[in-house]
């Protein structure tokens, strides 16, 4: 008791377990930094990895202008390694040792006891580490220098013995036949160090893209170090009731466990299910049922379950399709598994099943032959996909097994919007993998009408339109009063009457039915928060007052301007991805959710002082049209504007360029001898390095 009084508790800190980067987070331990080495963004020239061996190799630049750097030694090492001639295979193209390679080794075999911790606002977020790698300098360039030396010696000796070779044209050759290898000899050979080294050397290197500390992707990935569920769904392991905690301290004896009847491995009673954490309960239910409305899921979890926590958990293991939740493909087909029918790996199965799920987000009907033709999978696998979520109808195809859940869509529009953005990301991946045509992307009108088989008369449509007008009237009146107050504060003499506001009445067409549900309204031309039609300003004018349109344009301009000041070069695809992340961070009902078209976004990019760079992509490129559109900030107002403009002119004529060409062109055009740090700064702003070549950001085709 005396010791406890002397050592009081100063502060209690909540601990959260983050799972977003589980089995993906590695800790790199660098050696003590020498005086001529810096570990900032500029010095990372290239990186590659062998995933199976967890082996990483980094190439980092050496500051040759540092006073502690010995230039004569650097020149001597480069001469020993590359010789006097320089070509594409040279290790040091600048004839100076200006870079160093670091190779990794595993620091610990068992890293389950280690985690990365982030402290923020009185909360400690822990992410388990998947590996700890120690990076040490690699001296393979010395081996290369020795090989060059031996080649030169062999060449010198070869000149003296050329006369002897002419006399010894005929040589005796001994032929030997090896014995059949026994099983014991084969096992010894497989376990030998030489064989293991050969197997490791056969694994190909995978080149990586390095993103700096302040890059937008790095900032986005860093958010995954924080628990997404804040203790409700993600961190159920850290929240235990007194009885559960006592059970952990004093588990039941083995005899008591053996007395319990043993059930089949695939059977779990509801009583046993409710003893598990909430996230595990939802995962087991979705894995067995596969498709379920949210109301049914809440009834299975029992009374008193927090619906907010369930919504957080369900999004980890399922996707929203027609207002119902369908289990994710990677839950049914985990990594390193394969199809029981064809032996196809899990990655291909997940891709094919995602295509079927995505088709059901577009229509209630799917044709089996179309799925098989696109995915190129065997009929048994395709049938399994369809049976998970649909029912076969004779002479019609496969219909989604559950009706459209309109109640859930109306109650949770934010969840629906987030899921819609996720589906747009999946659609972009499927377009690349399967080369989808327009007929696959847009459902036919007859099929679209069959998705909601409701017959609505003309009078009903008019009455529904009037009801919508009455609902929007209150919002329009508030906007009018706000504008009137602003006009009075600015001492303007303009007067306005409520009767001057007219609700745009559009004629009812027989070809296209009016939107009658929240689901249709959300998918009416909105793609990732962007309107798909070209003239979105016309659609905005029909729904927003003039002052609101100006504020939308100001908000959009502020986003585009700040984004290009950070990135300098962006493809339209990357800009749309960043805009979707920006939309996800905004509160519900923000004015930018009114819809921004691709054309409006591109026009705003050009209005903010950016230019489109016509990069000459290779003829056989697999890039999408949005990835072929490259925009760059032409004038940022700093001292490097001229250098960046010269660099962009280079890439308007070349798809990829070597560094020495860029440096010579910059020196020639700018009329000055640029040092390495200045060139690195310009390259960092606009380019990325891959395989020894430099590309504009976003244009690398792996």
XYZ file of C-alpha atoms in Angstrom:
702
model
C 0.000 0.000 0.000
C 2.853 2.384 0.777
C 4.446 1.724 -2.611
C 1.148 2.436 -4.393
C 0.791 5.762 -2.578
C 4.336 6.752 -3.535
C 3.668 5.871 -7.194
C 0.225 7.322 -8.062
C -1.488 7.008 -11.466
C -0.902 10.244 -13.345
C -2.916 9.587 -16.497
C -4.998 6.837 -18.076
C -4.628 6.430 -21.855
C -7.118 4.591 -24.065
C -5.461 1.956 -26.258
C -6.915 1.041 -29.680
C -5.942 -1.792 -32.013
C -5.757 -0.752 -35.688
C -6.252 -3.573 -38.207
C -6.199 -1.718 -41.516
C -2.479 -2.454 -42.114
C -2.497 -5.920 -40.550
C 0.059 -8.216 -42.294
C 1.199 -5.229 -44.385
C 3.265 -3.091 -41.999
C 7.060 -3.488 -41.932
C 9.662 -1.715 -39.825
C 12.887 -0.744 -41.622
C 15.977 -0.262 -39.449
C 18.563 1.913 -41.196
C 22.248 1.969 -40.202
C 23.715 4.954 -38.435
C 23.654 7.766 -40.968
C 27.063 8.861 -42.236
C 27.754 12.548 -42.693
C 27.437 12.336 -46.495
C 24.111 10.460 -46.447
C 20.603 11.894 -46.012
C 17.377 9.921 -45.785
C 14.975 12.519 -47.138
C 12.560 12.101 -50.068
C 15.019 13.163 -52.763
C 17.655 10.522 -52.035
C 15.426 7.469 -52.654
C 16.296 6.646 -56.267
C 14.681 3.193 -56.555
C 13.317 0.333 -54.474
C 12.512 -3.311 -55.193
C 11.328 -6.325 -53.224
C 11.163 -10.111 -53.326
C 7.803 -10.719 -51.586
C 8.245 -14.403 -50.738
C 11.629 -13.865 -49.110
C 10.632 -10.496 -47.559
C 13.836 -9.088 -49.013
C 14.080 -5.389 -49.865
C 16.768 -3.498 -51.758
C 16.925 0.314 -51.673
C 19.101 2.552 -53.790
C 19.851 5.907 -52.132
C 21.819 8.912 -53.312
C 24.987 10.229 -51.673
C 25.454 13.959 -51.237
C 28.624 14.417 -53.303
C 28.739 18.147 -52.522
C 29.127 17.530 -48.816
C 32.551 18.656 -47.516
C 33.003 15.254 -45.825
C 32.715 13.449 -49.174
C 36.060 12.404 -50.728
C 35.665 13.077 -54.445
C 38.861 11.329 -55.507
C 37.820 8.104 -53.775
C 34.379 8.330 -55.410
C 35.919 8.731 -58.861
C 38.323 5.832 -58.244
C 35.524 3.475 -57.162
C 33.412 4.400 -60.210
C 36.432 3.794 -62.475
C 37.106 0.379 -60.913
C 33.464 -0.680 -61.285
C 32.572 0.658 -64.745
C 35.932 1.193 -66.421
C 36.573 4.063 -68.797
C 33.520 3.560 -71.044
C 30.024 4.519 -69.885
C 26.865 2.959 -71.316
C 23.401 1.940 -70.124
C 24.808 -0.920 -68.028
C 27.101 1.385 -66.051
C 26.534 1.429 -62.319
C 27.650 5.054 -61.923
C 26.642 7.057 -65.012
C 28.108 10.276 -63.580
C 31.600 8.665 -63.297
C 31.341 9.262 -59.570
C 30.093 7.061 -56.736
C 26.939 9.070 -56.125
C 24.640 6.329 -54.776
C 24.706 3.373 -52.422
C 22.609 0.209 -52.235
C 21.102 -1.143 -49.013
C 19.963 -4.781 -48.720
C 17.647 -6.100 -45.997
C 17.779 -9.061 -43.656
C 15.235 -10.215 -41.086
C 16.021 -8.839 -37.641
C 13.691 -11.241 -35.786
C 11.892 -14.417 -36.811
C 8.943 -13.857 -34.454
C 7.580 -10.301 -34.566
C 4.190 -11.028 -33.003
C 5.265 -9.172 -29.832
C 6.039 -5.931 -31.693
C 3.703 -3.169 -32.837
C 3.885 0.374 -34.182
C 2.259 2.952 -31.895
C 0.812 6.376 -32.709
C -0.223 8.763 -29.926
C -2.860 11.355 -30.784
C -5.272 13.369 -28.631
C -4.925 11.176 -25.562
C -5.298 7.913 -27.530
C -2.692 5.261 -28.264
C -3.251 3.369 -31.556
C -1.320 0.101 -32.040
C -0.747 -1.715 -35.349
C 0.952 -5.170 -35.199
C 4.138 -5.461 -37.261
C 4.396 -8.105 -39.974
C 8.171 -7.944 -40.216
C 11.279 -6.117 -39.016
C 13.976 -5.684 -41.657
C 17.487 -4.391 -41.037
C 19.022 -2.525 -43.977
C 22.778 -2.859 -44.404
C 25.067 -1.487 -47.125
C 25.507 -3.839 -50.080
C 28.986 -4.077 -51.630
C 28.105 -5.945 -54.818
C 29.831 -3.196 -56.774
C 33.154 -4.513 -55.414
C 32.368 -7.920 -56.936
C 31.688 -6.155 -60.213
C 35.031 -4.370 -59.994
C 36.806 -7.722 -59.350
C 35.042 -9.260 -62.342
C 36.182 -6.368 -64.564
C 39.753 -6.837 -63.314
C 39.706 -10.568 -64.094
C 38.321 -9.893 -67.576
C 41.156 -7.468 -68.302
C 43.765 -9.977 -67.087
C 42.207 -12.753 -69.183
C 42.251 -10.493 -72.242
C 45.947 -9.721 -71.733
C 46.835 -13.399 -71.321
C 44.725 -14.311 -74.331
C 46.892 -12.180 -76.616
C 50.052 -14.094 -75.654
C 48.564 -17.563 -76.067
C 46.850 -16.987 -79.429
C 49.672 -18.774 -81.300
C 49.442 -21.837 -79.043
C 45.696 -22.129 -79.653
C 46.240 -22.521 -83.401
C 48.341 -25.642 -82.789
C 45.870 -27.283 -80.348
C 42.790 -27.386 -82.559
C 41.990 -31.056 -81.805
C 41.303 -31.918 -78.160
C 40.147 -35.103 -76.509
C 36.728 -34.918 -74.813
C 35.685 -37.244 -71.995
C 31.972 -38.069 -71.809
C 30.468 -39.169 -68.489
C 26.951 -40.408 -67.742
C 25.495 -39.509 -64.351
C 23.855 -42.182 -62.221
C 20.117 -42.032 -61.439
C 19.597 -39.838 -58.389
C 18.285 -41.650 -55.313
C 15.576 -40.207 -53.068
C 18.057 -39.614 -50.223
C 20.467 -37.840 -52.559
C 17.647 -35.672 -53.895
C 16.586 -34.675 -50.353
C 20.183 -33.763 -49.468
C 20.461 -31.710 -52.654
C 17.188 -29.879 -51.958
C 18.281 -29.062 -48.406
C 21.742 -27.904 -49.426
C 22.802 -24.266 -49.128
C 23.646 -24.056 -52.827
C 20.149 -25.203 -53.854
C 18.459 -22.755 -51.463
C 20.592 -19.910 -52.789
C 19.641 -20.858 -56.335
C 15.929 -20.910 -55.456
C 16.188 -17.500 -53.825
C 18.025 -16.081 -56.828
C 15.289 -17.370 -59.183
C 12.622 -15.174 -57.568
C 12.182 -12.030 -59.629
C 12.531 -8.558 -58.177
C 9.366 -6.444 -58.078
C 10.058 -2.752 -58.581
C 8.303 -0.432 -56.140
C 7.120 3.153 -56.325
C 8.538 5.298 -53.523
C 6.293 8.054 -52.131
C 7.819 10.797 -50.017
C 6.855 11.832 -46.524
C 4.657 14.720 -47.702
C 3.084 12.954 -50.683
C -0.719 12.701 -50.679
C -0.611 8.893 -50.898
C 1.709 8.740 -47.880
C -0.621 10.989 -45.915
C -3.576 8.825 -46.942
C -1.841 5.567 -45.954
C -0.709 7.093 -42.651
C -4.352 7.446 -41.624
C -4.601 3.644 -41.544
C -2.333 3.645 -38.468
C -5.336 4.961 -36.540
C -8.166 2.668 -35.511
C -11.118 3.172 -37.846
C -13.694 1.799 -35.425
C -12.598 3.796 -32.349
C -13.106 0.956 -29.967
C -16.489 -0.324 -31.121
C -15.805 -2.754 -33.930
C -12.081 -2.827 -34.552
C -10.969 -3.115 -30.931
C -13.280 -5.682 -29.423
C -10.216 -7.691 -28.319
C -9.244 -4.866 -25.988
C -12.709 -4.550 -24.425
C -13.541 -7.449 -22.131
C -16.258 -7.873 -19.545
C -15.195 -8.924 -16.012
C -16.333 -12.506 -16.665
C -14.404 -12.696 -19.967
C -11.309 -11.243 -18.315
C -11.586 -13.785 -15.490
C -11.928 -16.568 -18.077
C -8.702 -15.378 -19.727
C -6.882 -15.426 -16.380
C -8.309 -18.804 -15.310
C -9.279 -20.875 -18.390
C -11.323 -24.058 -17.835
C -9.403 -27.265 -17.354
C -8.822 -29.723 -20.177
C -11.060 -32.358 -18.515
C -14.046 -29.980 -18.532
C -13.513 -29.168 -22.200
C -13.297 -32.834 -23.156
C -16.633 -33.546 -21.439
C -18.479 -31.185 -23.806
C -20.083 -32.819 -26.875
C -18.118 -32.199 -30.035
C -20.128 -30.545 -32.847
C -19.152 -30.586 -36.527
C -16.522 -28.003 -37.444
C -18.909 -26.114 -39.737
C -21.759 -25.876 -37.182
C -21.941 -23.071 -34.605
C -24.912 -22.539 -32.310
C -26.351 -19.071 -31.724
C -25.337 -19.308 -28.063
C -21.716 -19.953 -29.059
C -21.911 -17.279 -31.737
C -22.935 -14.565 -29.270
C -19.902 -15.253 -27.090
C -17.654 -14.077 -29.944
C -16.716 -10.446 -30.637
C -19.207 -8.510 -32.728
C -16.916 -8.364 -35.776
C -16.482 -12.166 -35.747
C -20.230 -12.725 -35.333
C -20.987 -10.628 -38.418
C -18.228 -12.282 -40.439
C -19.465 -15.815 -39.621
C -23.092 -14.920 -40.374
C -22.275 -13.253 -43.700
C -19.946 -16.092 -44.715
C -22.745 -18.634 -44.196
C -25.746 -16.634 -45.456
C -23.867 -14.676 -48.162
C -26.734 -12.199 -48.851
C -28.757 -10.543 -46.108
C -30.815 -7.376 -45.502
C -29.613 -5.174 -42.665
C -32.839 -5.661 -40.692
C -32.394 -9.462 -40.695
C -28.798 -9.108 -39.554
C -29.841 -6.942 -36.584
C -32.480 -9.517 -35.573
C -29.890 -12.337 -35.600
C -27.434 -10.368 -33.460
C -29.981 -10.003 -30.674
C -31.572 -7.079 -28.901
C -29.407 -4.330 -27.486
C -26.797 -4.461 -30.269
C -25.650 -1.019 -31.370
C -26.613 -0.486 -35.022
C -23.766 2.008 -35.510
C -21.206 -0.605 -34.473
C -22.858 -3.169 -36.760
C -22.654 -0.737 -39.693
C -18.946 -0.250 -39.075
C -18.330 -4.003 -38.930
C -20.502 -5.029 -41.883
C -18.552 -2.743 -44.231
C -15.386 -4.706 -43.437
C -16.793 -8.041 -44.688
C -19.606 -7.159 -47.129
C -20.588 -4.816 -49.969
C -23.923 -3.105 -50.588
C -25.862 -4.433 -53.595
C -29.394 -3.150 -54.237
C -29.730 -2.081 -50.601
C -28.724 -5.553 -49.300
C -25.367 -6.735 -47.962
C -23.410 -9.354 -49.937
C -20.315 -10.975 -48.417
C -16.997 -9.863 -49.941
C -15.192 -12.203 -52.294
C -11.933 -12.263 -50.302
C -13.877 -13.547 -47.270
C -15.158 -16.558 -49.226
C -11.877 -17.086 -51.119
C -8.982 -16.299 -48.739
C -5.446 -15.796 -49.952
C -3.441 -18.894 -51.004
C -6.607 -20.928 -51.713
C -7.885 -22.179 -55.065
C -11.068 -23.293 -56.806
C -12.209 -26.868 -56.011
C -13.451 -27.183 -59.610
C -10.671 -25.760 -61.761
C -7.765 -25.053 -59.399
C -7.829 -21.337 -60.303
C -6.134 -19.207 -57.588
C -8.210 -17.145 -55.150
C -7.179 -13.827 -56.699
C -8.775 -14.741 -60.054
C -11.897 -16.088 -58.331
C -12.321 -12.868 -56.328
C -12.016 -10.815 -59.497
C -14.663 -12.890 -61.292
C -17.101 -12.803 -58.354
C -16.602 -9.039 -57.984
C -17.642 -8.710 -61.627
C -20.890 -10.617 -60.907
C -21.602 -8.455 -57.823
C -20.906 -5.295 -59.821
C -23.292 -6.440 -62.573
C -26.045 -6.809 -59.961
C -25.432 -3.219 -58.828
C -26.340 -2.199 -62.385
C -29.323 -4.500 -62.980
C -31.470 -7.168 -61.325
C -30.751 -9.669 -64.099
C -27.456 -11.268 -65.162
C -26.829 -13.667 -68.050
C -24.530 -16.570 -67.232
C -22.983 -16.771 -70.719
C -21.982 -13.105 -70.557
C -20.216 -13.613 -67.211
C -18.359 -16.683 -68.521
C -17.324 -14.843 -71.702
C -15.888 -11.887 -69.766
C -14.231 -13.689 -66.834
C -12.983 -16.730 -68.871
C -13.720 -18.992 -65.873
C -15.100 -22.519 -65.977
C -18.929 -22.952 -65.869
C -18.835 -24.513 -62.376
C -17.096 -21.486 -60.837
C -19.488 -19.061 -62.559
C -22.460 -21.092 -61.333
C -21.138 -20.901 -57.757
C -20.879 -17.108 -58.016
C -24.448 -16.780 -59.256
C -25.909 -19.215 -56.715
C -24.394 -17.142 -53.902
C -26.615 -14.133 -54.646
C -29.247 -14.939 -57.302
C -31.927 -17.360 -58.470
C -32.167 -18.897 -61.956
C -35.290 -18.071 -63.974
C -36.182 -20.130 -67.043
C -35.572 -18.282 -70.332
C -34.694 -15.082 -68.451
C -31.354 -15.509 -66.699
C -30.326 -15.089 -63.059
C -32.289 -12.650 -60.865
C -30.936 -11.114 -57.647
C -32.457 -13.183 -54.840
C -33.635 -10.313 -52.577
C -35.862 -7.315 -53.384
C -34.431 -3.816 -53.405
C -34.189 -2.576 -49.767
C -35.497 0.966 -50.127
C -35.853 1.503 -46.355
C -32.127 1.021 -45.704
C -31.189 3.322 -48.601
C -33.405 6.117 -47.269
C -32.194 5.769 -43.663
C -28.458 5.613 -44.446
C -27.635 7.811 -47.473
C -24.050 8.350 -46.272
C -23.385 4.584 -46.258
C -24.957 4.273 -49.714
C -22.768 7.091 -51.061
C -19.595 5.569 -49.590
C -20.424 2.140 -50.992
C -21.180 3.684 -54.393
C -17.712 5.275 -54.448
C -16.155 1.912 -53.558
C -18.028 0.263 -56.423
C -16.753 2.902 -58.829
C -13.194 2.013 -57.772
C -13.908 -1.689 -58.346
C -15.429 -0.853 -61.738
C -12.247 0.981 -62.762
C -10.164 -2.101 -61.872
C -12.513 -4.430 -63.741
C -12.368 -2.210 -66.833
C -8.584 -2.569 -66.905
C -8.495 -6.315 -66.248
C -11.341 -7.424 -68.537
C -11.196 -4.591 -71.132
C -14.929 -4.026 -70.671
C -16.867 -2.530 -73.560
C -19.647 0.078 -73.302
C -22.286 -2.640 -73.647
C -20.962 -4.201 -70.421
C -20.824 -0.898 -68.545
C -24.295 0.496 -69.398
C -27.325 -1.787 -68.988
C -29.953 -1.908 -71.713
C -33.078 0.214 -71.232
C -35.435 -2.728 -71.226
C -33.339 -4.492 -68.605
C -33.120 -1.295 -66.559
C -36.887 -0.980 -66.567
C -37.279 -4.584 -65.443
C -35.100 -3.833 -62.422
C -37.993 -1.826 -60.926
C -41.167 -3.235 -62.485
C -43.484 -0.455 -61.273
C -46.122 0.898 -63.666
C -46.686 4.626 -63.016
C -49.321 6.585 -64.863
C -48.842 10.118 -66.172
C -51.057 11.656 -63.470
C -49.062 9.872 -60.758
C -45.806 11.197 -62.211
C -47.129 14.770 -62.216
C -48.330 14.471 -58.609
C -44.968 13.022 -57.545
C -43.169 15.898 -59.258
C -45.375 18.400 -57.428
C -44.602 16.676 -54.130
C -40.878 17.010 -54.842
C -41.358 20.707 -55.579
C -43.092 21.225 -52.227
C -40.256 19.455 -50.421
C -37.628 21.642 -52.088
C -39.641 24.852 -51.671
C -38.609 25.321 -48.038
C -34.919 24.987 -48.893
C -35.242 27.411 -51.790
C -37.029 29.955 -49.600
C -34.241 29.775 -46.985
C -31.657 30.315 -49.698
C -33.634 33.281 -50.998
C -33.851 34.866 -47.551
C -30.111 34.393 -47.076
C -29.383 36.086 -50.415
C -31.756 38.921 -49.531
C -29.947 39.519 -46.245
C -26.576 39.593 -48.043
C -27.918 42.105 -50.541
C -29.178 44.361 -47.750
C -25.826 44.217 -45.935
C -24.040 45.344 -49.126
C -26.487 48.316 -49.519
C -27.651 47.062 -52.895
C -30.858 48.426 -54.306
C -31.815 45.285 -56.153
C -35.112 43.882 -55.030
C -36.301 40.376 -55.443
C -39.671 38.661 -54.972
C -40.283 35.081 -54.025
C -42.467 34.769 -57.103
C -39.409 35.332 -59.285
C -38.048 31.926 -58.317
C -39.330 29.342 -60.749
C -38.959 25.631 -60.288
C -37.685 24.105 -63.495
C -40.455 21.873 -64.870
C -39.252 19.259 -67.300
C -41.645 17.489 -69.684
C -42.433 13.903 -68.834
C -40.998 11.512 -71.422
C -42.457 8.136 -72.262
C -39.043 6.718 -73.021
C -37.341 7.401 -69.703
C -39.239 6.970 -66.384
C -38.918 9.618 -63.683
C -36.725 8.838 -60.662
C -39.023 7.503 -57.975
C -36.560 6.186 -55.392
C -33.580 7.383 -53.465
C -31.455 4.704 -55.057
C -32.233 5.839 -58.584
C -31.672 9.451 -57.615
C -28.257 8.647 -56.273
C -27.185 6.779 -59.401
C -28.756 9.249 -61.825
C -25.565 10.171 -63.634
C -23.409 10.488 -60.523
C -20.077 8.691 -60.767
C -17.727 8.944 -57.775
C -19.322 12.261 -56.859
C -18.890 13.473 -60.475
C -21.696 13.834 -63.024
C -21.077 11.683 -66.045
C -22.805 14.034 -68.497
C -20.653 16.659 -70.183
C -22.711 19.765 -69.392
C -23.149 19.589 -65.649
C -23.514 23.350 -65.246
C -26.888 23.074 -66.957
C -27.991 20.454 -64.449
C -26.716 22.586 -61.589
C -28.595 25.618 -62.897
C -31.784 23.652 -62.774
C -31.428 22.815 -59.074
C -29.311 25.508 -57.389
C -29.652 29.296 -57.167
C -27.031 31.433 -58.887
C -25.226 32.340 -55.674
C -24.909 28.675 -54.731
C -23.372 27.881 -58.127
C -20.720 30.550 -57.548
C -19.863 29.064 -54.162
C -19.594 25.564 -55.676
C -17.178 26.966 -58.281
C -15.153 28.706 -55.543
C -14.966 25.511 -53.464
C -13.910 23.499 -56.511
C -11.297 26.097 -57.504
C -9.835 26.107 -53.978
C -9.530 22.316 -54.057
C -7.911 22.225 -57.515
C -5.487 25.056 -56.689
C -4.317 23.556 -53.381
C -3.992 20.078 -54.906
C -1.780 21.182 -57.821
C 0.401 23.323 -55.528
C 1.217 20.114 -53.655
C 1.446 17.672 -56.586
C 2.392 19.870 -59.616
C 1.568 17.027 -62.076
C -1.596 14.884 -62.027
C -3.497 12.685 -64.437
C -7.257 13.178 -64.633
C -7.715 9.742 -63.059
C -5.538 10.654 -60.051
C -7.244 14.060 -59.719
C -10.654 12.392 -59.610
C -9.374 9.954 -56.956
C -8.130 12.829 -54.792
C -11.429 14.664 -55.320
C -13.353 11.592 -54.125
C -11.174 11.438 -50.999
C -11.902 15.130 -50.465
C -15.655 14.462 -50.827
C -15.455 11.600 -48.320
C -13.942 13.979 -45.742
C -16.743 16.567 -46.158
C -19.869 16.549 -43.966
C -23.120 15.207 -45.473
C -25.078 17.785 -47.457
C -22.040 19.810 -48.507
C -22.543 21.870 -51.673
C -19.903 19.878 -53.616
C -22.197 16.819 -53.422
C -24.484 18.603 -55.908
C -22.430 16.973 -58.663
C -19.302 17.960 -60.583
C -18.855 16.749 -64.158
C -15.558 15.690 -65.722
C -15.757 18.658 -68.093
C -16.321 21.124 -65.248
C -13.368 19.647 -63.333
C -11.072 19.880 -66.392
C -12.194 23.444 -67.169
C -11.451 24.451 -63.583
C -7.966 22.905 -63.868
C -7.230 25.046 -66.918
C -8.684 28.148 -65.225
C -6.285 27.797 -62.273
C -3.209 28.234 -64.481
C -2.545 24.582 -65.351
C -1.821 23.188 -68.805
C -2.451 19.818 -70.404
C 0.762 17.973 -71.275
C 0.368 15.810 -74.382
C 2.615 12.935 -73.333
C 3.425 10.567 -76.268
C 2.326 7.295 -74.669
C 3.412 3.996 -76.285
C 1.012 2.754 -79.018
C 0.134 -0.431 -77.110
C -0.530 1.285 -73.767
C -3.188 -0.178 -71.484
C -3.915 3.174 -69.828
C -7.520 4.381 -69.586
C -8.594 7.658 -71.260
C -8.495 9.454 -67.896
C -4.910 8.257 -67.340
C -3.865 9.606 -70.748
C -4.908 13.149 -69.787
C -1.976 14.732 -67.894
C -2.189 18.214 -66.366
C 0.622 20.260 -64.807
C 0.837 23.522 -62.874
C 2.625 25.881 -65.272
C 3.456 28.718 -62.868
C 3.717 28.183 -59.117
C 5.333 31.562 -58.411
C 8.682 30.225 -57.143
C 12.235 30.182 -58.539
C 11.799 26.752 -60.159
C 9.002 27.716 -62.588
C 11.340 27.958 -65.584
C 13.025 24.642 -64.752
C 9.689 22.846 -64.448
C 8.479 24.333 -67.727
C 11.589 23.063 -69.532
C 11.060 19.645 -67.935
C 7.412 19.543 -69.046
C 8.438 20.492 -72.596
C 10.829 17.511 -72.582
C 8.036 15.128 -71.587
C 5.674 16.563 -74.207
C 8.053 14.985 -76.756
C 9.261 11.905 -74.832
C 7.398 9.296 -72.785
C 10.442 8.481 -70.624
C 13.843 10.161 -70.322
C 17.184 9.440 -68.688
C 18.445 11.714 -65.949
C 21.587 12.863 -67.761
C 19.463 14.001 -70.730
C 17.207 16.000 -68.404
C 20.143 17.599 -66.610
C 21.889 18.631 -69.830
C 18.671 20.037 -71.300
C 17.973 22.033 -68.117
C 21.483 23.477 -68.118
C 21.224 24.368 -71.800
C 17.795 26.017 -71.632
C 18.210 27.800 -68.292
C 21.706 29.042 -69.109
C 23.290 27.918 -65.864
C 25.045 24.890 -64.424
C 22.522 23.358 -62.023
C 23.764 21.373 -59.058
C 22.395 17.974 -58.100
C 20.074 19.268 -55.352
C 18.298 21.658 -57.736
C 17.768 18.938 -60.355
C 16.495 16.573 -57.645
C 14.028 19.223 -56.483
C 12.572 19.694 -59.980
C 12.392 15.934 -60.617
C 10.714 15.365 -57.253
C 7.994 17.905 -58.088
C 7.033 16.448 -61.471
C 8.510 12.967 -62.032
C 9.008 9.464 -60.666
C 11.888 7.064 -61.273
C 11.220 3.500 -62.404
C 13.770 1.015 -63.740
C 16.473 3.660 -64.228
C 14.219 5.932 -66.321
C 12.213 9.037 -65.356
C 8.489 9.442 -66.106
C 5.915 12.135 -65.403
C 3.832 11.351 -62.326
C 1.027 8.905 -63.016
C 2.246 7.860 -66.480
C 4.284 4.761 -65.546
C 2.884 1.612 -67.148
C 4.212 -1.353 -65.132
